[in-house]
Every structure is written in structure tokens, then in C-alpha cells.
mmCIF file with all atom_site columns, C-alpha atoms and ligand atoms in Angstrom:
data_model
loop_
_atom_site.group_PDB
_atom_site.id
_atom_site.type_symbol
_atom_site.label_atom_id
_atom_site.label_alt_id
_atom_site.label_comp_id
_atom_site.label_asym_id
_atom_site.label_entity_id
_atom_site.label_seq_id
_atom_site.pdbx_PDB_ins_code
_atom_site.Cartn_x
_atom_site.Cartn_y
_atom_site.Cartn_z
_atom_site.occupancy
_atom_site.B_iso_or_equiv
_atom_site.pdbx_formal_charge
_atom_site.auth_seq_id
_atom_site.auth_comp_id
_atom_site.auth_asym_id
_atom_site.auth_atom_id
_atom_site.pdbx_PDB_model_num
ATOM   1   C CA  . PRO A 1 1  ? -0.011  -101.329 23.788 1.00 0.00 ? 4   PRO A CA  1
ATOM   2   C CA  . PRO A 1 2  ? 0.253   -97.611  24.028 1.00 0.00 ? 5   PRO A CA  1
ATOM   3   C CA  . PRO A 1 3  ? 3.595   -96.121  23.950 1.00 0.00 ? 6   PRO A CA  1
ATOM   4   C CA  . LEU A 1 4  ? 5.421   -95.434  27.559 1.00 0.00 ? 7   LEU A CA  1
ATOM   5   C CA  . PRO A 1 5  ? 5.371   -91.848  28.318 1.00 0.00 ? 8   PRO A CA  1
ATOM   6   C CA  . PRO A 1 6  ? 8.552   -90.340  28.937 1.00 0.00 ? 9   PRO A CA  1
ATOM   7   C CA  . TRP A 1 7  ? 10.410  -91.665  32.055 1.00 0.00 ? 10  TRP A CA  1
ATOM   8   C CA  . GLN A 1 8  ? 13.848  -91.346  33.944 1.00 0.00 ? 11  GLN A CA  1
ATOM   9   C CA  . ILE A 1 9  ? 15.487  -93.343  36.804 1.00 0.00 ? 12  ILE A CA  1
ATOM   10  C CA  . VAL A 1 10 ? 16.636  -91.312  39.570 1.00 0.00 ? 13  VAL A CA  1
ATOM   11  C CA  . ARG A 1 11 ? 19.237  -92.913  41.928 1.00 0.00 ? 14  ARG A CA  1
ATOM   12  C CA  . GLU A 1 12 ? 19.815  -91.123  45.422 1.00 0.00 ? 15  GLU A CA  1
ATOM   13  C CA  . ARG A 1 13 ? 21.801  -93.186  47.675 1.00 0.00 ? 16  ARG A CA  1
ATOM   14  C CA  . ARG A 1 14 ? 21.094  -90.978  50.845 1.00 0.00 ? 17  ARG A CA  1
ATOM   15  C CA  . ALA A 1 15 ? 17.526  -90.862  49.984 1.00 0.00 ? 18  ALA A CA  1
ATOM   16  C CA  . THR A 1 16 ? 17.042  -92.903  53.295 1.00 0.00 ? 19  THR A CA  1
ATOM   17  C CA  . PHE A 1 17 ? 18.840  -94.009  56.302 1.00 0.00 ? 20  PHE A CA  1
ATOM   18  C CA  . ALA A 1 18 ? 20.748  -97.267  55.601 1.00 0.00 ? 21  ALA A CA  1
ATOM   19  C CA  . ALA A 1 19 ? 19.056  -100.143 56.829 1.00 0.00 ? 22  ALA A CA  1
ATOM   20  C CA  . THR A 1 20 ? 22.101  -101.917 58.324 1.00 0.00 ? 23  THR A CA  1
ATOM   21  C CA  . PRO A 1 21 ? 21.755  -104.165 61.362 1.00 0.00 ? 24  PRO A CA  1
ATOM   22  C CA  . ALA A 1 22 ? 23.571  -101.319 63.237 1.00 0.00 ? 25  ALA A CA  1
ATOM   23  C CA  . GLN A 1 23 ? 21.290  -98.673  62.282 1.00 0.00 ? 26  GLN A CA  1
ATOM   24  C CA  . ASN A 1 24 ? 18.183  -101.113 62.797 1.00 0.00 ? 27  ASN A CA  1
ATOM   25  C CA  . ALA A 1 25 ? 19.319  -101.694 66.551 1.00 0.00 ? 28  ALA A CA  1
ATOM   26  C CA  . LEU A 1 26 ? 18.879  -97.814  66.862 1.00 0.00 ? 29  LEU A CA  1
ATOM   27  C CA  . ARG A 1 27 ? 15.288  -97.668  65.665 1.00 0.00 ? 30  ARG A CA  1
ATOM   28  C CA  . PRO A 1 28 ? 12.768  -97.216  68.539 1.00 0.00 ? 31  PRO A CA  1
ATOM   29  C CA  . GLY A 1 29 ? 9.111   -98.979  68.900 1.00 0.00 ? 32  GLY A CA  1
ATOM   30  C CA  . PRO A 1 30 ? 5.882   -96.530  69.098 1.00 0.00 ? 33  PRO A CA  1
ATOM   31  C CA  . VAL A 1 31 ? 6.060   -96.600  72.836 1.00 0.00 ? 34  VAL A CA  1
ATOM   32  C CA  . THR A 1 32 ? 7.523   -93.738  74.883 1.00 0.00 ? 35  THR A CA  1
ATOM   33  C CA  . ALA A 1 33 ? 8.174   -92.912  78.485 1.00 0.00 ? 36  ALA A CA  1
ATOM   34  C CA  . LEU A 1 34 ? 5.251   -90.644  78.147 1.00 0.00 ? 37  LEU A CA  1
ATOM   35  C CA  . LYS A 1 35 ? 1.851   -92.258  78.173 1.00 0.00 ? 38  LYS A CA  1
ATOM   36  C CA  . ASN A 1 36 ? 0.385   -89.724  75.770 1.00 0.00 ? 39  ASN A CA  1
ATOM   37  C CA  . LEU A 1 37 ? 3.024   -89.819  73.046 1.00 0.00 ? 40  LEU A CA  1
ATOM   38  C CA  . PHE A 1 38 ? 3.525   -92.752  70.550 1.00 0.00 ? 41  PHE A CA  1
ATOM   39  C CA  . LEU A 1 39 ? 6.015   -92.666  67.605 1.00 0.00 ? 42  LEU A CA  1
ATOM   40  C CA  . ALA A 1 40 ? 5.032   -93.339  64.054 1.00 0.00 ? 43  ALA A CA  1
ATOM   41  C CA  . GLY A 1 41 ? 7.400   -93.037  61.033 1.00 0.00 ? 44  GLY A CA  1
ATOM   42  C CA  . ASP A 1 42 ? 9.525   -95.041  58.755 1.00 0.00 ? 45  ASP A CA  1
ATOM   43  C CA  . TRP A 1 43 ? 12.670  -94.660  61.045 1.00 0.00 ? 46  TRP A CA  1
ATOM   44  C CA  . THR A 1 44 ? 10.934  -96.387  63.833 1.00 0.00 ? 47  THR A CA  1
ATOM   45  C CA  . ALA A 1 45 ? 11.286  -100.148 64.305 1.00 0.00 ? 48  ALA A CA  1
ATOM   46  C CA  . THR A 1 46 ? 8.448   -101.165 61.512 1.00 0.00 ? 49  THR A CA  1
ATOM   47  C CA  . GLY A 1 47 ? 10.639  -104.511 60.283 1.00 0.00 ? 50  GLY A CA  1
ATOM   48  C CA  . LEU A 1 48 ? 11.213  -102.939 57.068 1.00 0.00 ? 51  LEU A CA  1
ATOM   49  C CA  . PRO A 1 49 ? 13.746  -100.420 55.469 1.00 0.00 ? 52  PRO A CA  1
ATOM   50  C CA  . ALA A 1 50 ? 12.434  -96.919  55.189 1.00 0.00 ? 53  ALA A CA  1
ATOM   51  C CA  . THR A 1 51 ? 9.359   -97.252  52.718 1.00 0.00 ? 54  THR A CA  1
ATOM   52  C CA  . ILE A 1 52 ? 5.990   -95.914  52.506 1.00 0.00 ? 55  ILE A CA  1
ATOM   53  C CA  . GLU A 1 53 ? 4.660   -99.348  53.730 1.00 0.00 ? 56  GLU A CA  1
ATOM   54  C CA  . GLY A 1 54 ? 6.555   -98.837  56.800 1.00 0.00 ? 57  GLY A CA  1
ATOM   55  C CA  . SER A 1 55 ? 5.393   -95.546  57.629 1.00 0.00 ? 58  SER A CA  1
ATOM   56  C CA  . VAL A 1 56 ? 1.878   -96.584  56.891 1.00 0.00 ? 59  VAL A CA  1
ATOM   57  C CA  . ARG A 1 57 ? 2.429   -99.938  59.158 1.00 0.00 ? 60  ARG A CA  1
ATOM   58  C CA  . SER A 1 58 ? 3.868   -97.736  62.222 1.00 0.00 ? 61  SER A CA  1
ATOM   59  C CA  . GLY A 1 59 ? 1.163   -95.148  61.711 1.00 0.00 ? 62  GLY A CA  1
ATOM   60  C CA  . ASP A 1 60 ? -1.687  -97.905  61.795 1.00 0.00 ? 63  ASP A CA  1
ATOM   61  C CA  . ARG A 1 61 ? 0.324   -99.341  65.154 1.00 0.00 ? 64  ARG A CA  1
ATOM   62  C CA  . ALA A 1 62 ? 1.015   -95.992  67.020 1.00 0.00 ? 65  ALA A CA  1
ATOM   63  C CA  . ALA A 1 63 ? -3.168  -95.198  66.082 1.00 0.00 ? 66  ALA A CA  1
ATOM   64  C CA  . ASP A 1 64 ? -3.942  -98.501  67.668 1.00 0.00 ? 67  ASP A CA  1
ATOM   65  C CA  . LEU A 1 65 ? -2.259  -97.569  70.762 1.00 0.00 ? 68  LEU A CA  1
ATOM   66  C CA  . VAL A 1 66 ? -3.653  -94.181  71.047 1.00 0.00 ? 69  VAL A CA  1
ATOM   67  C CA  . LEU A 1 67 ? -7.014  -95.922  70.725 1.00 0.00 ? 70  LEU A CA  1
ATOM   68  C CA  . ALA A 1 68 ? -6.154  -98.592  73.269 1.00 0.00 ? 71  ALA A CA  1
ATOM   69  C CA  . ALA A 1 69 ? -5.079  -95.658  75.691 1.00 0.00 ? 72  ALA A CA  1
ATOM   70  C CA  . ASN A 1 70 ? -8.343  -93.584  75.200 1.00 0.00 ? 73  ASN A CA  1
ATOM   71  C CA  . PRO A 1 71 ? -11.092 -96.196  74.547 1.00 0.00 ? 74  PRO A CA  1
ATOM   72  C CA  . GLU A 1 72 ? -13.657 -93.363  74.806 1.00 0.00 ? 75  GLU A CA  1
ATOM   73  C CA  . LYS A 1 73 ? -11.993 -91.967  71.447 1.00 0.00 ? 76  LYS A CA  1
ATOM   74  C CA  . ARG A 1 74 ? -12.626 -95.102  69.603 1.00 0.00 ? 77  ARG A CA  1
ATOM   75  C CA  . PRO A 1 75 ? -15.293 -94.351  66.950 1.00 0.00 ? 78  PRO A CA  1
HETATM 76  C C1  . FAD B 2 .  ? 13.897  -89.704  46.756 1.00 0.00 ? 301 FAD B C1  1
HETATM 77  C C2  . FAD B 2 .  ? 13.044  -90.684  47.511 1.00 0.00 ? 301 FAD B C2  1
HETATM 78  C C3  . FAD B 2 .  ? 12.250  -91.370  46.849 1.00 0.00 ? 301 FAD B C3  1
HETATM 79  C C4  . FAD B 2 .  ? 11.638  -92.854  47.537 1.00 0.00 ? 301 FAD B C4  1
HETATM 80  N N1  . FAD B 2 .  ? 11.227  -93.759  47.190 1.00 0.00 ? 301 FAD B N1  1
HETATM 81  C C5  . FAD B 2 .  ? 10.391  -94.486  47.520 1.00 0.00 ? 301 FAD B C5  1
HETATM 82  C C6  . FAD B 2 .  ? 9.550   -95.735  46.791 1.00 0.00 ? 301 FAD B C6  1
HETATM 83  O O1  . FAD B 2 .  ? 9.608   -95.703  45.826 1.00 0.00 ? 301 FAD B O1  1
HETATM 84  N N2  . FAD B 2 .  ? 8.882   -96.678  47.645 1.00 0.00 ? 301 FAD B N2  1
HETATM 85  C C7  . FAD B 2 .  ? 8.647   -96.468  49.131 1.00 0.00 ? 301 FAD B C7  1
HETATM 86  O O2  . FAD B 2 .  ? 7.920   -97.149  49.528 1.00 0.00 ? 301 FAD B O2  1
HETATM 87  N N3  . FAD B 2 .  ? 9.320   -95.359  49.534 1.00 0.00 ? 301 FAD B N3  1
HETATM 88  C C8  . FAD B 2 .  ? 10.055  -94.538  48.944 1.00 0.00 ? 301 FAD B C8  1
HETATM 89  N N4  . FAD B 2 .  ? 10.847  -93.529  49.732 1.00 0.00 ? 301 FAD B N4  1
HETATM 90  C C9  . FAD B 2 .  ? 10.707  -93.560  51.409 1.00 0.00 ? 301 FAD B C9  1
HETATM 91  C C10 . FAD B 2 .  ? 9.273   -93.108  51.633 1.00 0.00 ? 301 FAD B C10 1
HETATM 92  O O3  . FAD B 2 .  ? 9.122   -91.673  50.957 1.00 0.00 ? 301 FAD B O3  1
HETATM 93  C C11 . FAD B 2 .  ? 9.692   -92.941  52.844 1.00 0.00 ? 301 FAD B C11 1
HETATM 94  O O4  . FAD B 2 .  ? 9.841   -93.779  53.707 1.00 0.00 ? 301 FAD B O4  1
HETATM 95  C C12 . FAD B 2 .  ? 8.124   -92.119  53.521 1.00 0.00 ? 301 FAD B C12 1
HETATM 96  O O5  . FAD B 2 .  ? 7.659   -91.068  53.018 1.00 0.00 ? 301 FAD B O5  1
HETATM 97  C C13 . FAD B 2 .  ? 8.238   -91.817  55.119 1.00 0.00 ? 301 FAD B C13 1
HETATM 98  O O6  . FAD B 2 .  ? 6.892   -91.313  55.650 1.00 0.00 ? 301 FAD B O6  1
HETATM 99  P P1  . FAD B 2 .  ? 7.025   -90.509  56.942 1.00 0.00 ? 301 FAD B P1  1
HETATM 100 O O7  . FAD B 2 .  ? 5.636   -90.042  57.108 1.00 0.00 ? 301 FAD B O7  1
HETATM 101 O O8  . FAD B 2 .  ? 7.461   -91.671  58.003 1.00 0.00 ? 301 FAD B O8  1
HETATM 102 O O9  . FAD B 2 .  ? 7.984   -89.501  56.806 1.00 0.00 ? 301 FAD B O9  1
HETATM 103 P P2  . FAD B 2 .  ? 7.894   -88.354  56.088 1.00 0.00 ? 301 FAD B P2  1
HETATM 104 O O10 . FAD B 2 .  ? 7.449   -88.461  54.426 1.00 0.00 ? 301 FAD B O10 1
HETATM 105 O O11 . FAD B 2 .  ? 9.392   -87.933  55.709 1.00 0.00 ? 301 FAD B O11 1
HETATM 106 O O12 . FAD B 2 .  ? 6.802   -86.807  56.645 1.00 0.00 ? 301 FAD B O12 1
HETATM 107 C C14 . FAD B 2 .  ? 7.377   -86.580  57.544 1.00 0.00 ? 301 FAD B C14 1
HETATM 108 C C15 . FAD B 2 .  ? 6.702   -85.122  57.767 1.00 0.00 ? 301 FAD B C15 1
HETATM 109 O O13 . FAD B 2 .  ? 7.293   -84.470  58.970 1.00 0.00 ? 301 FAD B O13 1
HETATM 110 C C16 . FAD B 2 .  ? 7.406   -83.183  58.583 1.00 0.00 ? 301 FAD B C16 1
HETATM 111 N N5  . FAD B 2 .  ? 8.485   -82.736  59.698 1.00 0.00 ? 301 FAD B N5  1
HETATM 112 C C17 . FAD B 2 .  ? 9.624   -82.985  60.079 1.00 0.00 ? 301 FAD B C17 1
HETATM 113 N N6  . FAD B 2 .  ? 10.111  -82.218  61.169 1.00 0.00 ? 301 FAD B N6  1
HETATM 114 C C18 . FAD B 2 .  ? 8.756   -81.392  61.353 1.00 0.00 ? 301 FAD B C18 1
HETATM 115 C C19 . FAD B 2 .  ? 8.783   -80.532  62.613 1.00 0.00 ? 301 FAD B C19 1
HETATM 116 N N7  . FAD B 2 .  ? 9.370   -80.378  63.396 1.00 0.00 ? 301 FAD B N7  1
HETATM 117 N N8  . FAD B 2 .  ? 7.579   -80.197  62.843 1.00 0.00 ? 301 FAD B N8  1
HETATM 118 C C20 . FAD B 2 .  ? 6.468   -80.460  61.706 1.00 0.00 ? 301 FAD B C20 1
HETATM 119 N N9  . FAD B 2 .  ? 6.552   -81.213  60.942 1.00 0.00 ? 301 FAD B N9  1
HETATM 120 C C21 . FAD B 2 .  ? 7.651   -81.850  60.809 1.00 0.00 ? 301 FAD B C21 1
HETATM 121 C C22 . FAD B 2 .  ? 8.093   -83.052  57.523 1.00 0.00 ? 301 FAD B C22 1
HETATM 122 O O14 . FAD B 2 .  ? 8.147   -81.987  56.508 1.00 0.00 ? 301 FAD B O14 1
HETATM 123 C C23 . FAD B 2 .  ? 7.358   -84.266  56.579 1.00 0.00 ? 301 FAD B C23 1
HETATM 124 O O15 . FAD B 2 .  ? 6.321   -83.536  56.041 1.00 0.00 ? 301 FAD B O15 1
HETATM 125 C C24 . FAD B 2 .  ? 11.547  -92.588  49.099 1.00 0.00 ? 301 FAD B C24 1
HETATM 126 C C25 . FAD B 2 .  ? 12.120  -91.630  49.625 1.00 0.00 ? 301 FAD B C25 1
HETATM 127 C C26 . FAD B 2 .  ? 13.069  -90.558  48.923 1.00 0.00 ? 301 FAD B C26 1
HETATM 128 C C27 . FAD B 2 .  ? 13.713  -89.324  49.803 1.00 0.00 ? 301 FAD B C27 1
#
């Protein structure tokens, strides 16, 4: 195989929040007290640590809730 390009490993301990049980208990779901405001992001209760997959999953879920609240906007 061709040689690998130059690479390096970067370790950043504070890149994300610590996914401890105590911190996980603080993560909110997508629904808020306001009917036209939904939360998304890796910091919400995604069931995953702070990852791209968690943020994408939460964005999909929030978008589904927006469409369910506004069926006339569904494509
Ligand atoms: C160094 C590092 C390495 C990582 N490596 C990986 C990895 O290998 N794999 C992986 O799955 N995840 C990795 N992650 C985690 C991943 O990047 C995050 O989980 C993901 O990007 C979160 O996406 P998000 O959309 O929830 O939030 P973000 O990507 O943080 O997006 C939030 C956005 O909101 C904007 N914003 C903030 N405040 C305001 C405001 N008041 N008004 C308007 N805009 C605002 C910010 O500028 C930002 O663009 C890494 C994170 C870091 C920091």
C-alpha cells in the first residue's frame, strides 16, 4: 500500500463535557416549555457521549418534532 501521509494524535481532555452519570442526568431532551422551541446538540440527552453522531441524531429528532408541530411545513 502507499505510505501514510504525515499524521499526529492530538489529545484534548477538555474538548467535550465529561459523560459521567451526574452530567448525563443534567442533559435536557429536545422539548421545552415553549411550543415553538426545540433543543438539539451534542450536549442534549442523545444517549451518546459528545459526538458528531449524537449531534446529528439530536438534530434529526428536533427536526421531526418541528415538522410534527407544523404538519403544513412537511415537504
Ligand atoms: C477537539 C475535538 C475533537 C473532536 N473529535 C471528535 C471525533 O473524532 N468524533 C466525534 O464524533 N466527535 C468529535 N468531537 C465532538 C464533536 O465535534 C461535537 O460533538 C459536535 O461537533 C457537536 O456538534 P453540535 O452541532 O452539537 O455543536 P457545535 O459543533 O459546537 O456547534 C455549535 C455551533 O453554535 C455556534 N454558537 C454558539 N453559541 C452561539 C450563539 N449564541 N449564537 C449563534 N451561534 C452560536 C458555535 O459557533 C458552533 O458553530 C470533537 C470535539 C472536539 C472539540
